[in-house]
XYZ file of C-alpha atoms in Angstrom:
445
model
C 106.496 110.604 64.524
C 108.380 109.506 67.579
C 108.696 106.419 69.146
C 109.378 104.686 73.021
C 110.539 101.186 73.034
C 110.227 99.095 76.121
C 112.992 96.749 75.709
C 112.539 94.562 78.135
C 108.780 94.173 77.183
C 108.536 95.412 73.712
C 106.305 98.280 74.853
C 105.938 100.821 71.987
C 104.203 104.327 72.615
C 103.897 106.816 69.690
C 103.280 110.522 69.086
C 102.916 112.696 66.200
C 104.549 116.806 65.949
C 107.008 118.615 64.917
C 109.756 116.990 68.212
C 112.745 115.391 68.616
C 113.471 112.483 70.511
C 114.862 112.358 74.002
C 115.681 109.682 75.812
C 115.899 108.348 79.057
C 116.172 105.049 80.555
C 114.214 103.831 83.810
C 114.561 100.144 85.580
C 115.041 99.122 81.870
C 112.782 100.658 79.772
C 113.545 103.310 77.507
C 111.383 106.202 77.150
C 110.622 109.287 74.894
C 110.112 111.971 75.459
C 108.974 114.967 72.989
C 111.507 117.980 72.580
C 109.330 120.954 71.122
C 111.568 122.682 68.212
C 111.766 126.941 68.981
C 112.137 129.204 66.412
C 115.330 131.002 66.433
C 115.670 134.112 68.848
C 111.772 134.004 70.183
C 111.858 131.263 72.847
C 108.454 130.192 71.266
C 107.290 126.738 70.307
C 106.374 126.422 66.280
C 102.623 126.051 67.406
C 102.815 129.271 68.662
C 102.740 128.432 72.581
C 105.638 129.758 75.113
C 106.411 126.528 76.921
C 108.148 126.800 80.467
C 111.471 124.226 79.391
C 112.273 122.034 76.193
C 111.387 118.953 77.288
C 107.462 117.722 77.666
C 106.470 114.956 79.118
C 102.979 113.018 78.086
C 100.573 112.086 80.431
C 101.476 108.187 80.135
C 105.110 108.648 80.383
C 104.603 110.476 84.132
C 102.634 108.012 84.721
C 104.659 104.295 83.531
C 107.555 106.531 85.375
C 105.522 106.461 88.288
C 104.399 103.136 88.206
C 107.884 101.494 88.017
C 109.960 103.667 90.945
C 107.275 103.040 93.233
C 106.788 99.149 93.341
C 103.898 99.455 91.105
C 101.921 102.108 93.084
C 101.179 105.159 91.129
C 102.323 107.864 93.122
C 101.600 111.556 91.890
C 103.196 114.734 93.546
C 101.732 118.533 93.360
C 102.413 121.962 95.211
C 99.184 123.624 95.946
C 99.233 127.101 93.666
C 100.549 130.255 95.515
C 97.457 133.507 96.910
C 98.240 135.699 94.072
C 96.982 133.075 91.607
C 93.800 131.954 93.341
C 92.730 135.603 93.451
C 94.041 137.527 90.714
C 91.750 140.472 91.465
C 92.860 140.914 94.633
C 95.151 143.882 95.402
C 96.015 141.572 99.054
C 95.496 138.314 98.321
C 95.042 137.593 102.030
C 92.582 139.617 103.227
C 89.064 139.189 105.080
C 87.235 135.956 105.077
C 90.436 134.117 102.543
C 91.620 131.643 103.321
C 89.312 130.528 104.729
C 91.044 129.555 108.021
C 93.413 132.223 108.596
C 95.285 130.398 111.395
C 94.688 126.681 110.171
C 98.237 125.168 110.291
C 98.764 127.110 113.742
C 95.036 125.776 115.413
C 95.314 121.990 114.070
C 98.617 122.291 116.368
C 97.582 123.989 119.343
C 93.902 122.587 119.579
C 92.763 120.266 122.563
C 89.268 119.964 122.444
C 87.331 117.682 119.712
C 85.156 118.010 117.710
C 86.069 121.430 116.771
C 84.684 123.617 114.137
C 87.277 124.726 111.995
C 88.970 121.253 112.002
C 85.763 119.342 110.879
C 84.853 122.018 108.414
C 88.346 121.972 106.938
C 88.277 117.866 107.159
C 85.243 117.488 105.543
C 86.224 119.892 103.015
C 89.211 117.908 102.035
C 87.655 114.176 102.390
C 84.863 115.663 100.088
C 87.429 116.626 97.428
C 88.932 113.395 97.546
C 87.259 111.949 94.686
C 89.200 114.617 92.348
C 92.985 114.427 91.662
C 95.858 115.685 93.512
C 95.859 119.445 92.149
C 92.546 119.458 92.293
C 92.516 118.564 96.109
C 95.858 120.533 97.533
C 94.712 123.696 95.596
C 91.526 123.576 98.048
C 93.259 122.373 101.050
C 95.226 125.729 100.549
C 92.207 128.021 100.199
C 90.888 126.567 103.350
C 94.280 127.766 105.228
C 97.136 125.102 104.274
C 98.588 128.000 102.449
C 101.545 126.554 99.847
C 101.538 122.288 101.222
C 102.900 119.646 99.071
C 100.470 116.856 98.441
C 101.284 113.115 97.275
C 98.642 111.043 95.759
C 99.340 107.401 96.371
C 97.091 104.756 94.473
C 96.732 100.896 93.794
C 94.360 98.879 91.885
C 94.237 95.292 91.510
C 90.377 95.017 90.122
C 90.268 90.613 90.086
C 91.327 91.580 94.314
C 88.619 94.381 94.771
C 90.759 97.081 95.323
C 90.995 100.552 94.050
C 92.701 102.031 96.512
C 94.129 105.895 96.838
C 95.526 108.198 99.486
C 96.474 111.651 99.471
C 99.007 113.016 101.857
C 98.794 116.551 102.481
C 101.345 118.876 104.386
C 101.405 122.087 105.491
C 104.388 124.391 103.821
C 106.461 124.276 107.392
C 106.041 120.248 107.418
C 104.283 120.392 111.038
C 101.206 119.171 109.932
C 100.007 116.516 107.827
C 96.388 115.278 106.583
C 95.950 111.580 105.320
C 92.960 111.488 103.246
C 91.357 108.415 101.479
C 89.367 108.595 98.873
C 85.764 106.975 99.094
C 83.224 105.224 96.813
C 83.307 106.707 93.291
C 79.532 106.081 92.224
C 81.159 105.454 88.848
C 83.632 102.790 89.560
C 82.634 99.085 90.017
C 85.524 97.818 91.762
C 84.690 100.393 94.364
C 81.301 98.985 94.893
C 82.036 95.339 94.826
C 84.963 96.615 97.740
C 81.801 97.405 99.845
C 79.962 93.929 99.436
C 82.835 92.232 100.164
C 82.156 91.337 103.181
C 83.726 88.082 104.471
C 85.680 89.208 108.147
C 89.345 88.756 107.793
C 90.987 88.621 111.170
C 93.831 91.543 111.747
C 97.223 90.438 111.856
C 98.548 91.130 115.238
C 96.754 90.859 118.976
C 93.999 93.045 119.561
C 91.837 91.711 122.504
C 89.281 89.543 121.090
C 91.618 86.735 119.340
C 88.475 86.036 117.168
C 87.942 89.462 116.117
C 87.247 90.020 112.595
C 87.253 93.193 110.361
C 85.687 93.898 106.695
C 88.000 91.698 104.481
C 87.481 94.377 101.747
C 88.218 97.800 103.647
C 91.096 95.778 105.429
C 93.112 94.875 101.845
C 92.620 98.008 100.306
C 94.028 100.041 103.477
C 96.929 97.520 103.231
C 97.554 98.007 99.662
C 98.712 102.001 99.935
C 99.655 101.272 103.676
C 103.601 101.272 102.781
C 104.186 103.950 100.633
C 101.940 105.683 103.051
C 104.150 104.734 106.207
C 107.367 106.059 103.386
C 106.018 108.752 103.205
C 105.181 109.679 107.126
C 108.646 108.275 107.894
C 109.830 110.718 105.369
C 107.546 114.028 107.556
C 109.210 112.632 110.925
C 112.452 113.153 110.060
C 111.648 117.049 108.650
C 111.597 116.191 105.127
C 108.371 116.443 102.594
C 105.976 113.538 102.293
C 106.876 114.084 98.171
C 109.394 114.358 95.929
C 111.263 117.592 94.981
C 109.424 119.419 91.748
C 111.032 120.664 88.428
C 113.054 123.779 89.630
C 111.814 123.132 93.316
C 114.694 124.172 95.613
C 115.002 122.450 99.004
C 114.271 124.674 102.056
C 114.246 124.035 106.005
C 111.068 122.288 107.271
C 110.243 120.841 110.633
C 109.442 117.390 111.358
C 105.866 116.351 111.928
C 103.793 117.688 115.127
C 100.313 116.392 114.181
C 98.570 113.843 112.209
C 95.033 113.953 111.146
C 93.208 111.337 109.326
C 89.962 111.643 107.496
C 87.509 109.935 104.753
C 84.198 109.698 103.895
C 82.484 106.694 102.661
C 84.446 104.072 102.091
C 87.303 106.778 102.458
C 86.476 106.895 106.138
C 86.524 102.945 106.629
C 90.190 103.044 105.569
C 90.597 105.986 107.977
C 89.317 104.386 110.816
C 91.167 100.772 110.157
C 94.579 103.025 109.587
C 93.742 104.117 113.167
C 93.934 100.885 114.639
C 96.916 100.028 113.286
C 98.411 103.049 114.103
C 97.475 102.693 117.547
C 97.967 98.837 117.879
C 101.021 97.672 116.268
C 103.960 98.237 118.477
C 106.446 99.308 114.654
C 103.924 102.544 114.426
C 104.175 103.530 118.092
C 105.689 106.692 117.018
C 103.075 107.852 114.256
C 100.705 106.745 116.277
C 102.142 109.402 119.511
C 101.693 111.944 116.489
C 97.807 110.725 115.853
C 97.317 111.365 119.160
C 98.142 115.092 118.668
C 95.610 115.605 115.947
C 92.741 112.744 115.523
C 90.450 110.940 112.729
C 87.266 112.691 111.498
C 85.497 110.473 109.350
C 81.632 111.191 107.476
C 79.132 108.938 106.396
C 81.472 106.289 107.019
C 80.189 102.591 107.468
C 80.880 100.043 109.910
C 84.386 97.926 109.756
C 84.533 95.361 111.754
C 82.277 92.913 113.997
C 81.060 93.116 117.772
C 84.152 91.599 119.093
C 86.517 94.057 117.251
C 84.046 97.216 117.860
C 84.689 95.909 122.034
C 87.917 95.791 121.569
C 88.617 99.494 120.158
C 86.025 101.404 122.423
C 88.404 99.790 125.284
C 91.403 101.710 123.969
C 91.003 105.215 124.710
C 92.016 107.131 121.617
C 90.186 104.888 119.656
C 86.745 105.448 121.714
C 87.489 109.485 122.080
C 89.087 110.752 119.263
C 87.671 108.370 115.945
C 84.401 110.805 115.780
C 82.114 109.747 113.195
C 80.014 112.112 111.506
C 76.545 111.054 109.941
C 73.971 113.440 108.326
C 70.228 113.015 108.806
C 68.964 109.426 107.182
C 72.435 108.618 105.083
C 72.228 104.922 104.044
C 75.909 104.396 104.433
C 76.564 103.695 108.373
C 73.817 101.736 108.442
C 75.950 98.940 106.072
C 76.426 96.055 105.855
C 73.457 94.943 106.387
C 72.779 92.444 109.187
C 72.198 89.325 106.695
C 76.076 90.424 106.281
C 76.847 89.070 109.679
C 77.162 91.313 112.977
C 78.992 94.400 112.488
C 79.447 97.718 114.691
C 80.762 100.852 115.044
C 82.959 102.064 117.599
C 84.216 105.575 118.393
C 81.899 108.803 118.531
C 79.145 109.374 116.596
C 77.531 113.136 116.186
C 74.107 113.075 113.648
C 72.532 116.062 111.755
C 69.230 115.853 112.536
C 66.628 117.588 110.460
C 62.907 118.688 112.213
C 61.371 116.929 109.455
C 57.650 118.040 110.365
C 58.923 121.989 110.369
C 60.621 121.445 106.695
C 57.528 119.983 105.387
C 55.752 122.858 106.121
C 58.367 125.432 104.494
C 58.193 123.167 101.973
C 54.883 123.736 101.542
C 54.944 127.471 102.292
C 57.159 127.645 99.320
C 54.671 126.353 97.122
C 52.865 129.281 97.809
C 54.974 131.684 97.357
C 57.089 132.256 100.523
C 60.928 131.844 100.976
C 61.865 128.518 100.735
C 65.542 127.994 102.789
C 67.151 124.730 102.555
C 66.897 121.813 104.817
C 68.687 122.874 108.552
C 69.240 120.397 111.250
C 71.827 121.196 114.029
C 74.713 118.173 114.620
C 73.821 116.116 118.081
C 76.169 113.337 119.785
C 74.411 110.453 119.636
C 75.023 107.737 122.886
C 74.635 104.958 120.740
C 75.540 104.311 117.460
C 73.733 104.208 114.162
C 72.918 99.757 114.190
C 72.748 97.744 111.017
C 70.144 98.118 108.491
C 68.006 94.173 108.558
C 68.885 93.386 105.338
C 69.941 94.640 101.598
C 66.338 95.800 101.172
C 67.011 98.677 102.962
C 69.293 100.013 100.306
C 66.034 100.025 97.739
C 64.685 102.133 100.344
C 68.148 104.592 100.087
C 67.594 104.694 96.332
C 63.528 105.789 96.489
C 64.933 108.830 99.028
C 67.396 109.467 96.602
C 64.831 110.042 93.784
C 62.252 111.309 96.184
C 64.567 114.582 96.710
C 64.318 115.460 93.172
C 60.687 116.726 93.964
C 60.061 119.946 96.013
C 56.877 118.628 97.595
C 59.166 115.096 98.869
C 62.659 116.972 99.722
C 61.451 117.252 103.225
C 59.635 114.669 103.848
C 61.931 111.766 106.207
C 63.228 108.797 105.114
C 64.379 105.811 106.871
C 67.775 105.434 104.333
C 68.823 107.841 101.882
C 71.611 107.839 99.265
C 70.676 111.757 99.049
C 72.222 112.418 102.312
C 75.590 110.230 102.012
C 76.531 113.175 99.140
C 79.936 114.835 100.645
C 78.324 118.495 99.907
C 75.577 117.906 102.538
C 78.532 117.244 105.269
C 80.300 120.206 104.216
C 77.643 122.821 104.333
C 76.050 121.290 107.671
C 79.722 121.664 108.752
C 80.289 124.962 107.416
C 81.112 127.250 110.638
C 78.110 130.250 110.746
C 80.150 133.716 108.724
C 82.186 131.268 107.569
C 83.053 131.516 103.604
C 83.075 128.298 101.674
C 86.221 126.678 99.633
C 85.385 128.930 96.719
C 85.271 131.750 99.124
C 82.016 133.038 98.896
């Protein structure tokens, strides 16, 4: 049995084994850690297991460590896993169609024109992936070309204020590029939802045209409540250093500073996204991040709208705002069309570009299927829309999102059209509509 004592707040922690203690002592707590006992002249641990180093450290302890150094954010740091290990049956572990984006690090540099094809596929890709954990998320971002980046998970949750908040920061190896990713709704977590319906305008806090301007009071505190570690963090990228912390064992190599930013989200993910924009773009202390935005821009999918008429004026009048925020939306997703005009007035601003599905034609391969034929999945083909996706009338229409939803579970109903649809605000639908053609997907096939 071993035991940690917080001493300034009698915290104890306990653990059973065959360890001995090892201490350490952080902003005034003292912590244990477990130290596995080797038998002699083997190297192995008494349970049998070869463990890299003595000293383990439980999942809490990282975790309360993180916590207190980072002014009670929980920040986690990862290095995505090297080729060889992602395809151990690969004599070249680079080789046709993996990653893969070859070039990805070199075109999210050198690009000029957007939308583009690998940069949305590789965006939606990593917004999509979001809603899993930091190894989880850079160990995809480097099968779809960030070969070797450094990703930081930043996170904050205060559930009496509505927020449950995280960011990943991901980097390329050479530190040229970096992706800020939120994370969106979890359809599991309350505080999530309840971030959505809390609605009441806040108004931004520095000029921005329309001095009456107001933006989702919800979206707007829980972009604020990662916004400084996040800004750390970028700080850290512009001077050539990583947006994390040095590893166990991690030697420090020569990096360049930060070329390109790139922003992304979907759901509520892309809200934060799109309100990290403005700010970027707006307040005069960010001028320089946001010279870097302008060298990459902020995809965002199925995201809805985040502030009201005035505000939505005010950003299509600022031209990176109105060219380069491009909004993705597939088919009937229920998402943009929120909140809901008994709400209050809300738009969107930027460009929108729709996947629209020929309904009528997937009815009857639906059909044809029945009797036999090939069925092939719903296809649509991504259209910019002139004006964007409006406000649902009320909260009605989200009843109408759920019977689409269970609708889809039928083969005679998939293709049938809906006016909203939870079905289609699902992050795999973006992906594969964005999915360039002889492209592989993230698990390389």
């Amino acid at each position: 049995m071993i035991r940690g004592l917080g001493q300034e707040r009698g915290l104890v922690f306990r653990s059973s084994g065959m360890v001995e203690p090892s201490f350490r002592v952080i902003r005034g707590f003292t912590l244990m850690t477990e130290t596995v006992k080797r038998s002699k002249g083997t190297g192995k641990a008494n349970s049998g297991r070869l463990y890299p180093r003595d000293t383990v450290e439980f999942d809490w302890e990282q975790r309360l460590q993180s916590v207190l150094a980072n002014g009670g954010l929980r920040v986690h740091d990862v290095k995505a896993p090297n080729y060889e290990y992602l395809r151990p049956f690969d004599e070249s572990p680079e080789s046709r169609g993996f990653p893969v984006h070859a070039d990805l690090v070199d075109h999210m540099l050198t690009v000029r024109e957007h939308p583009d094809p690998i940069i949305e596929h590789a965006l939606a890709t990593c917004a999509g992936y979001a809603y899993s954990d930091a190894e989880t998320l850079s160990t995809i971002m480097a099968r779809m070309g960030m070969k070797d980046n450094r990703c930081r998970m930043i996170q904050a949750i205060a559930e009496p204020m509505f927020i449950c908040s995280t960011a990943f920061l991901i980097q390329s190896a050479d530190g040229r590029v970096a992706v800020l990713c939120y994370r969106g709704t979890e359809p599991a977590n309350l505080i999530n939802w309840l971030t959505g319906w809390d609605v009441e305008p806040e108004r931004i806090g520095y000029q921005f045209g329309d001095p009456c301007a107001g933006v989702h009071g919800g979206f707007y505190r829980n972009v604020r409540a990662t916004r400084y570690e996040v800004m750390q963090a970028l700080r850290r990228a512009m001077e050539g250093e990583p947006v994390r912390g040095a590893l166990n064992g991690e030697r420090d190599h020569e990096q360049g500073r930060l070329e390109a930013l790139y922003i992304t989200g979907h759901s509520l993910g892309g809200a934060m996204a799109a309100l990290m924009a403005v700010m970027l773009q707006h307040e005069r202390k960010y001028a320089e991040l946001g010279r870097l935005l302008t060298a990459g821009t902020v995809y965002t999918f199925g995201q809805p709208m985040i502030g009201d008429p005035g505000f939505a004026a005010a950003c299509q009048r600022n031209p990176f705002l109105r060219d380069k925020v491009i909004r993705y939306v597939y088919d009937d997703d229920v998402v943009p069309h929120l909140p809901p005009r008994t709400s209050g007035p809300y738009r969107h601003f930027g460009r929108e570009r729709r996947y629209e599905i020929p309904h009528l034609k997937e009815n009857v391969l639906s059909r044809m299927a029945r009797l036999g034929c090939v069925y092939r999945p719903r296809q649509g083909e991504w259209q910019e829309r002139e004006h964007p996706t409006s406000q649902m009338p009320s909260a009605l229409g989200m009843l109408l999102g759920i019977s689409a939803f269970a609708a889809r579970r039928s083969q005679l109903l998939r293709s049938l059209p809906a006016v909203y649809s939870y079905e289609d605000h699902l992050p795999h639908h973006y992906i594969s509509a964005l999915t360039p053609y002889g492209a592989l997907n993230e698990f390389g096939d």
